[in-house]
mmCIF file of N, CA and C in Angstrom:
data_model
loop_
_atom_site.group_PDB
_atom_site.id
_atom_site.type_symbol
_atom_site.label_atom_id
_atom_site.label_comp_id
_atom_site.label_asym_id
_atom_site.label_seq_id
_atom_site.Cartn_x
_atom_site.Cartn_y
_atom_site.Cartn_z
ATOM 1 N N UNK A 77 0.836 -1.215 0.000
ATOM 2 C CA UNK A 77 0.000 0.000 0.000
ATOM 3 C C UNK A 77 0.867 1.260 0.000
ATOM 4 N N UNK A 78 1.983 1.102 0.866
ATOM 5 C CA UNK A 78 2.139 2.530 0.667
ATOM 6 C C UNK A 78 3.398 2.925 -0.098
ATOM 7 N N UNK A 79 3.802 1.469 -1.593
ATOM 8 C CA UNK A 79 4.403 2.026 -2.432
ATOM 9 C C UNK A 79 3.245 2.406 -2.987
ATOM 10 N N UNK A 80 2.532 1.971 -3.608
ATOM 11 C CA UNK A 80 1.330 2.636 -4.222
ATOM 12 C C UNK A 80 1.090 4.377 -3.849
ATOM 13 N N UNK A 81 1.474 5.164 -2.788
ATOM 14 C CA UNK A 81 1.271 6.293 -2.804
ATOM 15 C C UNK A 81 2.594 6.639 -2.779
ATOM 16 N N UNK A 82 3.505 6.317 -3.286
ATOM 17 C CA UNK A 82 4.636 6.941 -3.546
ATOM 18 C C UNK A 82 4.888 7.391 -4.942
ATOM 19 N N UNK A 83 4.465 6.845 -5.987
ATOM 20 C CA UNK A 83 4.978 7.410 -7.246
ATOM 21 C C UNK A 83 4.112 8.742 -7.749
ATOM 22 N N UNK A 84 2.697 8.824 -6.954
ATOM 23 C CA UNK A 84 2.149 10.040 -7.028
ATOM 24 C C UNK A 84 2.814 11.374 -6.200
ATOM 25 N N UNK A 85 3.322 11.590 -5.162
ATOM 26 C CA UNK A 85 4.296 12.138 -4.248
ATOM 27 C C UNK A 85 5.037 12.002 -5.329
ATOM 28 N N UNK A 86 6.319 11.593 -5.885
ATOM 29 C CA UNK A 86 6.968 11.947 -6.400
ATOM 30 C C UNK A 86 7.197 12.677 -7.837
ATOM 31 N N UNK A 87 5.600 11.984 -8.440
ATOM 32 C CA UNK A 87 5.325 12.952 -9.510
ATOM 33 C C UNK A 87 5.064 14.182 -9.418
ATOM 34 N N UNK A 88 4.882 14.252 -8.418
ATOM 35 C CA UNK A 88 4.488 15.808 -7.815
ATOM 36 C C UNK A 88 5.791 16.424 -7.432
ATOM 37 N N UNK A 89 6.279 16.198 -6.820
ATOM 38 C CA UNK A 89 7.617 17.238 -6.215
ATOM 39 C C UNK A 89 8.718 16.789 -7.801
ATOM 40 N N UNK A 90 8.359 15.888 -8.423
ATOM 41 C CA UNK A 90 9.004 15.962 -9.420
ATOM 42 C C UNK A 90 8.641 17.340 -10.700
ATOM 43 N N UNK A 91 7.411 17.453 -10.695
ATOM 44 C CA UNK A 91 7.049 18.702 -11.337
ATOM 45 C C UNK A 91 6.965 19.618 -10.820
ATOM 46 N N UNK A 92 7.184 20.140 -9.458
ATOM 47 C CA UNK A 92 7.713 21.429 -9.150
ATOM 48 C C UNK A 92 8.781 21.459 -9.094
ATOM 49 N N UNK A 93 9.959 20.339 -9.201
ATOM 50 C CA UNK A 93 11.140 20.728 -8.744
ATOM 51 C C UNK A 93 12.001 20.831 -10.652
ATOM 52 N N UNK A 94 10.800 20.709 -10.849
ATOM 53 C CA UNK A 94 11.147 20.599 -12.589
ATOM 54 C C UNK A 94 10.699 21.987 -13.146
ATOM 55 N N UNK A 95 10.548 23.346 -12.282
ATOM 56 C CA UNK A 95 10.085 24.292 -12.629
ATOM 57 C C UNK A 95 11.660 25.243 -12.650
ATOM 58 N N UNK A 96 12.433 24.871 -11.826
ATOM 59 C CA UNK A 96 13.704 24.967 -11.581
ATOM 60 C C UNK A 96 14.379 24.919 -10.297
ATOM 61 N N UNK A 97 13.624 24.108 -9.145
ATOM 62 C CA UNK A 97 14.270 23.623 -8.064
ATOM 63 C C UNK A 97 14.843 22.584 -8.434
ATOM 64 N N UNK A 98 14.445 21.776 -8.839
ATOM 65 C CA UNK A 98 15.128 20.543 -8.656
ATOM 66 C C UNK A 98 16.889 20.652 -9.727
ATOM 67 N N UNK A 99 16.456 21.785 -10.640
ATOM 68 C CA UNK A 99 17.861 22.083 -11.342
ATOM 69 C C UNK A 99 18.847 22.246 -10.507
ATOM 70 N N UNK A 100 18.267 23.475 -9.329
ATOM 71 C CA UNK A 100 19.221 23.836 -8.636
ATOM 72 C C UNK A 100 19.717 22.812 -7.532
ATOM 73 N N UNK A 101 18.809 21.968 -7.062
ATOM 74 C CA UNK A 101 19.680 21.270 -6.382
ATOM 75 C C UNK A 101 19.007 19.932 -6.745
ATOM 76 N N UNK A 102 19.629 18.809 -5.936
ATOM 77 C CA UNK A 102 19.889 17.274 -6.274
ATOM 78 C C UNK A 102 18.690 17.016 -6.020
ATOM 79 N N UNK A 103 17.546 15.468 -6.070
ATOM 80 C CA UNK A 103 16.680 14.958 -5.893
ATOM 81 C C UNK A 103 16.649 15.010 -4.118
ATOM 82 N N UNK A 104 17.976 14.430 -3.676
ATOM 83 C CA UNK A 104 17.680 14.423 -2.151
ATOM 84 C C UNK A 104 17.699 15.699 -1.427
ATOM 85 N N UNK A 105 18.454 16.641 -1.971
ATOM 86 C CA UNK A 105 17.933 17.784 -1.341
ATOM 87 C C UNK A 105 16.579 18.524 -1.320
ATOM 88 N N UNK A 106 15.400 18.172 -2.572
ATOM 89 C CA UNK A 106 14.910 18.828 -2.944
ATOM 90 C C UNK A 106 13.829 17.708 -2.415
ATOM 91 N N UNK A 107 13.668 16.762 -1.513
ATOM 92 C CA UNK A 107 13.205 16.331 -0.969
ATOM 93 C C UNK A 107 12.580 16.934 0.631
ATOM 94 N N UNK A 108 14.543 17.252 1.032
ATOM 95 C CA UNK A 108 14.867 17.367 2.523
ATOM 96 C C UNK A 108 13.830 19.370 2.003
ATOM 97 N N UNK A 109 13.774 19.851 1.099
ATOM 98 C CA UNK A 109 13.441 21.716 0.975
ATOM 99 C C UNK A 109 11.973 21.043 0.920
ATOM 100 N N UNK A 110 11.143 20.431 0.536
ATOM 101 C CA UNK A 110 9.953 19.940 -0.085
ATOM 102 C C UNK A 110 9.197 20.183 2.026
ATOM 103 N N UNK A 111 9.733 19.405 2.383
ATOM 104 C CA UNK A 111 9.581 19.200 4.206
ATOM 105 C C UNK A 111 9.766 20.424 4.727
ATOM 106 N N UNK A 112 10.476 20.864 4.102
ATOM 107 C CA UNK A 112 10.959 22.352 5.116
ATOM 108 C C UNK A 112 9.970 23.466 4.967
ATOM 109 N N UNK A 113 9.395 23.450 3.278
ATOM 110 C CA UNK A 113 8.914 24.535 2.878
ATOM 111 C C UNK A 113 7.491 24.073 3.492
ATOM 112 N N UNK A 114 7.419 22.731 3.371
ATOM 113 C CA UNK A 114 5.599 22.569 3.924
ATOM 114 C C UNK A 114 5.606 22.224 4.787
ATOM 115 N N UNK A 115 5.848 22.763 6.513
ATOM 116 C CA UNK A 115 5.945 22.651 7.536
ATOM 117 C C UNK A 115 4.638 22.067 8.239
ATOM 118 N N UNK A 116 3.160 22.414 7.562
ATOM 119 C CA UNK A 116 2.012 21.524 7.523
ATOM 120 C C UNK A 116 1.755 20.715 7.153
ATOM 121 N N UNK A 117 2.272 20.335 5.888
ATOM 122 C CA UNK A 117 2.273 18.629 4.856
ATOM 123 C C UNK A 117 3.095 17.793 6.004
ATOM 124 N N UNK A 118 3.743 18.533 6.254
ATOM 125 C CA UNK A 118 5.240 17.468 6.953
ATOM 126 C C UNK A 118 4.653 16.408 7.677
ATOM 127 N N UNK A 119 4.099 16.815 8.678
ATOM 128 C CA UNK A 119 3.096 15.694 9.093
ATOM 129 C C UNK A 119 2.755 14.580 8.402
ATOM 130 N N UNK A 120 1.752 15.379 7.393
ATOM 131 C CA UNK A 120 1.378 13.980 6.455
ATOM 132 C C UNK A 120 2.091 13.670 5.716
ATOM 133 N N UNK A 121 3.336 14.399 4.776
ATOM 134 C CA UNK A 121 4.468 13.942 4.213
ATOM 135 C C UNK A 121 5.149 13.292 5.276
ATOM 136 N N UNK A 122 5.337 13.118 5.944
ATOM 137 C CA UNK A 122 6.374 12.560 6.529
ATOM 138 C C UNK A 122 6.423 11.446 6.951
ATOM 139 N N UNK A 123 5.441 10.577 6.721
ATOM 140 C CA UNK A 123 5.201 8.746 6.261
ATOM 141 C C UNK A 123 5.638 8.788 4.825
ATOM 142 N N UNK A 124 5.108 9.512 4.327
ATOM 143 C CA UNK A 124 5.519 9.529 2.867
ATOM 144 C C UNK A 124 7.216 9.475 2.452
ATOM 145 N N UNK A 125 7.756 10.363 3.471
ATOM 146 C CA UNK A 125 9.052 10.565 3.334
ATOM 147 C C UNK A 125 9.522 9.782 3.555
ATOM 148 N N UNK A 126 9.646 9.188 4.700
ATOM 149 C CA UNK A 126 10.021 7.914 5.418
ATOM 150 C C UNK A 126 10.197 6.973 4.775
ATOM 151 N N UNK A 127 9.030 6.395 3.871
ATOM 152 C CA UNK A 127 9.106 5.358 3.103
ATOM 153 C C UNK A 127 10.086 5.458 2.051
ATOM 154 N N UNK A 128 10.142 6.641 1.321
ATOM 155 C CA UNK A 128 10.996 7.031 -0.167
ATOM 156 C C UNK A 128 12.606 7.009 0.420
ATOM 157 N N UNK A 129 12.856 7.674 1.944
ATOM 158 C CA UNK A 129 13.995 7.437 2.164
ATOM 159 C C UNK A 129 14.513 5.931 2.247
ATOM 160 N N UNK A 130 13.558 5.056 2.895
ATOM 161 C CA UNK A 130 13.807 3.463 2.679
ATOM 162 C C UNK A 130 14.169 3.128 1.867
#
């Protein structure tokens, strides 16, 4: 189950970070800014995260 909600999460921070974050920095950083900037998602990102860091 909860690869299944991972490739949507990543399609997503994959197309904002494809706006020109992710140019500027690496996939894992732009992970660790993704958490930082949504200090309210984090919560719920942060099973999400957990898993992708696995």
């Amino acid at each position: 189950a909860p690869v299944a909600v991972e490739p949507p999460t990543v399609q997503e921070i994959r197309k904002r970070g494809h706006e020109g974050i992710d140019a500027n920095a690496p996939p894992n950083s732009l992970r660790r800014d993704h958490a930082d900037l949504q200090p309210s998602g984090s919560s719920r990102g942060g099973k999400s995260l957990a898993a992708m860091q696995l």
